[in-house]
Tab-separated table of N, CA and C in Angstrom:
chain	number	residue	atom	x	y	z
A	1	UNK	N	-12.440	-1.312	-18.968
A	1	UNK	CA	-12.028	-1.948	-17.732
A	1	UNK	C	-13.158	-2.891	-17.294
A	2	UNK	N	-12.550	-4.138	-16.714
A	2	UNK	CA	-13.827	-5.030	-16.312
A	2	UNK	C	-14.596	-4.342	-15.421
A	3	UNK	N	-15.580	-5.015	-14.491
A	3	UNK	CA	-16.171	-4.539	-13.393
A	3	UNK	C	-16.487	-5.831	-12.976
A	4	UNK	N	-16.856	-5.638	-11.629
A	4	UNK	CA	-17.469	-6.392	-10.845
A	4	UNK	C	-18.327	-6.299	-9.411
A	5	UNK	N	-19.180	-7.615	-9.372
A	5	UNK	CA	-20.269	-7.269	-8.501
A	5	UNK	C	-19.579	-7.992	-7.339
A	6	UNK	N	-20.173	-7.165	-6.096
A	6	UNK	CA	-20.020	-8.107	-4.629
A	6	UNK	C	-21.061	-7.646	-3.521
A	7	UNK	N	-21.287	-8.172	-2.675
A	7	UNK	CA	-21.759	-7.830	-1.575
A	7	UNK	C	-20.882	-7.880	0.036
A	8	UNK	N	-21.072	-6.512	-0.087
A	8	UNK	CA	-20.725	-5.936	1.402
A	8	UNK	C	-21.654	-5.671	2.634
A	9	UNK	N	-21.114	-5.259	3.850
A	9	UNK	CA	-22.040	-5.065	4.735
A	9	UNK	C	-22.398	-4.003	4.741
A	10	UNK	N	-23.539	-3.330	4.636
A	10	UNK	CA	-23.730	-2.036	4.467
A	10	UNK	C	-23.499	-1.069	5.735
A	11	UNK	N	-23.730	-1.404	6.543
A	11	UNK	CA	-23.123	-0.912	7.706
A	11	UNK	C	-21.523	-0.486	7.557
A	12	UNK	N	-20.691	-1.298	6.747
A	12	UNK	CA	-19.563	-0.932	6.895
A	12	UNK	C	-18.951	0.203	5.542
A	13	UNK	N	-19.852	-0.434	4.527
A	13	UNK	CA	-19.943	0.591	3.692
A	13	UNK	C	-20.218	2.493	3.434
A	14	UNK	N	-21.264	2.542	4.981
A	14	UNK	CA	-22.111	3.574	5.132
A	14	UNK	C	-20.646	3.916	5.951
A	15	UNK	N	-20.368	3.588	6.399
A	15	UNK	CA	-19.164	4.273	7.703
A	15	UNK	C	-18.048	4.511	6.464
A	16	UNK	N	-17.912	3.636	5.551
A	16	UNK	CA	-16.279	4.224	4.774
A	16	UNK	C	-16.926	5.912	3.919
A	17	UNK	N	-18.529	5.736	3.825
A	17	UNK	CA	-18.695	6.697	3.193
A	17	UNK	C	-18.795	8.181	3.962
A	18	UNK	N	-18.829	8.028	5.305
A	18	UNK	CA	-18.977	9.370	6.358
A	18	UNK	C	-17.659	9.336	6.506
A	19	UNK	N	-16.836	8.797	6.706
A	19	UNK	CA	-15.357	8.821	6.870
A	19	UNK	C	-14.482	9.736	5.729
A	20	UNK	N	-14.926	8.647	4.696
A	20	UNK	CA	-14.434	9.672	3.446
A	20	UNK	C	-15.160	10.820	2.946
A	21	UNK	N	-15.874	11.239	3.178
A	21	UNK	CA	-17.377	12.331	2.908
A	21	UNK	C	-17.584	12.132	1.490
A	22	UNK	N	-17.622	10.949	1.061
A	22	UNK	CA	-17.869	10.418	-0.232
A	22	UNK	C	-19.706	9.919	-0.094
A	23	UNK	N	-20.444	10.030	-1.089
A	23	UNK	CA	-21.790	10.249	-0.957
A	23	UNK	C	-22.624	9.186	-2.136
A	24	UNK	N	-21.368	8.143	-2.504
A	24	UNK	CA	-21.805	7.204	-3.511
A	24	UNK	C	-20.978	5.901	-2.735
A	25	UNK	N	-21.648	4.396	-2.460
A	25	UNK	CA	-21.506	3.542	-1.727
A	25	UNK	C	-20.063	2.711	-3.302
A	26	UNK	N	-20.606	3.090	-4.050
A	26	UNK	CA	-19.576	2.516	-5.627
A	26	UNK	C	-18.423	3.554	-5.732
A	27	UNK	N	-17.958	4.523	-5.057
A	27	UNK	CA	-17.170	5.633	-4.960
A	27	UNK	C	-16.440	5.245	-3.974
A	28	UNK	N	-17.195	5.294	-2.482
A	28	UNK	CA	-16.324	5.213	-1.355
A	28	UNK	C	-15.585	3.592	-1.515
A	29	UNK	N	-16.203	2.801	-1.772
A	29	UNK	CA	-15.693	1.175	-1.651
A	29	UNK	C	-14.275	1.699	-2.845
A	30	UNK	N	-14.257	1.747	-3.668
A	30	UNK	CA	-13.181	1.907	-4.644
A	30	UNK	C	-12.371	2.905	-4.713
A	31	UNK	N	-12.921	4.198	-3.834
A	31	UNK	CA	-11.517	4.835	-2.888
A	31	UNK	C	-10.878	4.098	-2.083
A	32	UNK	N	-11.503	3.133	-1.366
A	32	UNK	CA	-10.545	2.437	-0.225
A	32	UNK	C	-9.885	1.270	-1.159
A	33	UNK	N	-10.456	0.556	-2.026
A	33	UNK	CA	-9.477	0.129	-2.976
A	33	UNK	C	-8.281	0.223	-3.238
A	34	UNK	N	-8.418	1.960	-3.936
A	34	UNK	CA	-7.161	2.411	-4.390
A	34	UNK	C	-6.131	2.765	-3.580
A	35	UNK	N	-6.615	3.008	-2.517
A	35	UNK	CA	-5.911	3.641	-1.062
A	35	UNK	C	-5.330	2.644	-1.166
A	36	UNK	N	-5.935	1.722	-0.822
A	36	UNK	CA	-4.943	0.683	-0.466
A	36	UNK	C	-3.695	-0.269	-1.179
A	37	UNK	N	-4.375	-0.522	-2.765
A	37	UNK	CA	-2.930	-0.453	-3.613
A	37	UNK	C	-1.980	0.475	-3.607
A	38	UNK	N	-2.419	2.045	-3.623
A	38	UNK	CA	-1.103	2.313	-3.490
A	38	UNK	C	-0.470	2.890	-1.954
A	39	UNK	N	-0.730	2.387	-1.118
A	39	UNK	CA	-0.312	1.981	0.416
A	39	UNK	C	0.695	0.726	-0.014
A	40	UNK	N	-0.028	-0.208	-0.585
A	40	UNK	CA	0.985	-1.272	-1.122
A	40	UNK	C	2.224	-1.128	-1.694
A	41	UNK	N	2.020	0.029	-3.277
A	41	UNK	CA	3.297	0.607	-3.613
A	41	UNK	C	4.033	0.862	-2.868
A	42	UNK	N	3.843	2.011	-1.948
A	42	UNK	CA	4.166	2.998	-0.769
A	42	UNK	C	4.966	1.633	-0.194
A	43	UNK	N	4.421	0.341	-0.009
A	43	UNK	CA	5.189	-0.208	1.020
A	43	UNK	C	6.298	-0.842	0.328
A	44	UNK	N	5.896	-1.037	-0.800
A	44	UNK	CA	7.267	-2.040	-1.891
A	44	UNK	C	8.329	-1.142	-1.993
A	45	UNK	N	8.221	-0.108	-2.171
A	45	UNK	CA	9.046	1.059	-2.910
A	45	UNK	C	10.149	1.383	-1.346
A	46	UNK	N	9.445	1.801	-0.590
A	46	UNK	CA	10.282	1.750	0.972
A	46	UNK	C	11.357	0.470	0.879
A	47	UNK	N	10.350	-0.576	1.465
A	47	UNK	CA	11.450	-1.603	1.506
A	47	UNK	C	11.892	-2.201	0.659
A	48	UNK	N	11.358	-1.599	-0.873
A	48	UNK	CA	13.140	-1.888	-1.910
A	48	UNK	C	14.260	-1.147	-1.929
A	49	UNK	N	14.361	-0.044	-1.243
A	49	UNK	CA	15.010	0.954	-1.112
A	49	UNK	C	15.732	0.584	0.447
A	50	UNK	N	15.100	0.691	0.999
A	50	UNK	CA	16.012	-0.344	2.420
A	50	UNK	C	17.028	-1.609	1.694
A	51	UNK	N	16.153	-2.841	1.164
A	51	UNK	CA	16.934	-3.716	1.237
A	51	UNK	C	18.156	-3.413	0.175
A	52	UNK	N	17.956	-2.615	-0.864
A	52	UNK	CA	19.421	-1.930	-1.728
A	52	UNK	C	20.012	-1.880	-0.856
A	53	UNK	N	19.802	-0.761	-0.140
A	53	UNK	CA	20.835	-0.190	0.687
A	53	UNK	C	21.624	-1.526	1.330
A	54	UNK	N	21.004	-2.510	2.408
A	54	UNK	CA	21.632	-3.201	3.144
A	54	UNK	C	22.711	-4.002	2.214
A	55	UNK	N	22.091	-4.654	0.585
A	55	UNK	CA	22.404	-5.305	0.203
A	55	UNK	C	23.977	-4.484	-0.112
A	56	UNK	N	23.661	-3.217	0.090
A	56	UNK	CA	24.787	-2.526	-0.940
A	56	UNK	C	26.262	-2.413	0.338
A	57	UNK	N	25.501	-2.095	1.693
A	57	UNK	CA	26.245	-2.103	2.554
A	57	UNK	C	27.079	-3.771	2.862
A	58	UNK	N	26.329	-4.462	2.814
A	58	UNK	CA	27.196	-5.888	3.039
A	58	UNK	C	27.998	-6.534	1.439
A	59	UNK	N	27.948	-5.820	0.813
A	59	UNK	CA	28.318	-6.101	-0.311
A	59	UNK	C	30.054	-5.064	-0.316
A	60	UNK	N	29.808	-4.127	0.201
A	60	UNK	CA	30.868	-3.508	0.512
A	60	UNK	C	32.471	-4.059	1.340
A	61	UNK	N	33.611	-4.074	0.941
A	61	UNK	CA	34.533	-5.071	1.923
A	61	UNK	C	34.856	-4.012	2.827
A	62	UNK	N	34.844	-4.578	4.529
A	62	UNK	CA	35.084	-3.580	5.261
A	62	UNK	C	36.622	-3.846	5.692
A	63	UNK	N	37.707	-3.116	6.290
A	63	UNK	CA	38.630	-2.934	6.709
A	63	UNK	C	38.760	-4.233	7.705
A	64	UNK	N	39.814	-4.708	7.934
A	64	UNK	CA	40.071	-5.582	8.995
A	64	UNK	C	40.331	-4.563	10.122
A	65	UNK	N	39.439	-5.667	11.724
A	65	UNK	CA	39.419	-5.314	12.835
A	65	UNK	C	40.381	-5.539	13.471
A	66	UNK	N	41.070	-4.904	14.437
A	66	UNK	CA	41.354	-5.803	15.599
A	66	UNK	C	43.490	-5.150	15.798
């Protein structure tokens, strides 16, 4: 797997690491990483599953009103 270098604020780094009780600054940064891709999944997967549905509901012929 590649890697790569960056610079962060350490201040903000030191806080993801008391937060997460993670005790390596290359640990905690790439837990919140991953958290957050799959928060992303988490969010695709929801609203592909919503928009089926709607698509499936208006796709449906409803009864005449009236």
């Amino acid at each position: 797997m590649a890697k790569i270098s960056i610079s962060l604020d350490a201040e903000l780094v030191v806080e993801v690491m008391v937060l997460a009780g993670i005790g390596s600054p290359q640990d905690a940064v790439e837990a919140v990483v991953r958290d957050y891709v799959a928060h992303g999944h988490r969010t695709e997967t929801r609203t592909e599953f919503k928009d089926r549905n709607l698509r499936e509901a208006d796709a449906t012929p409803q009864e005449p009103q009236g």
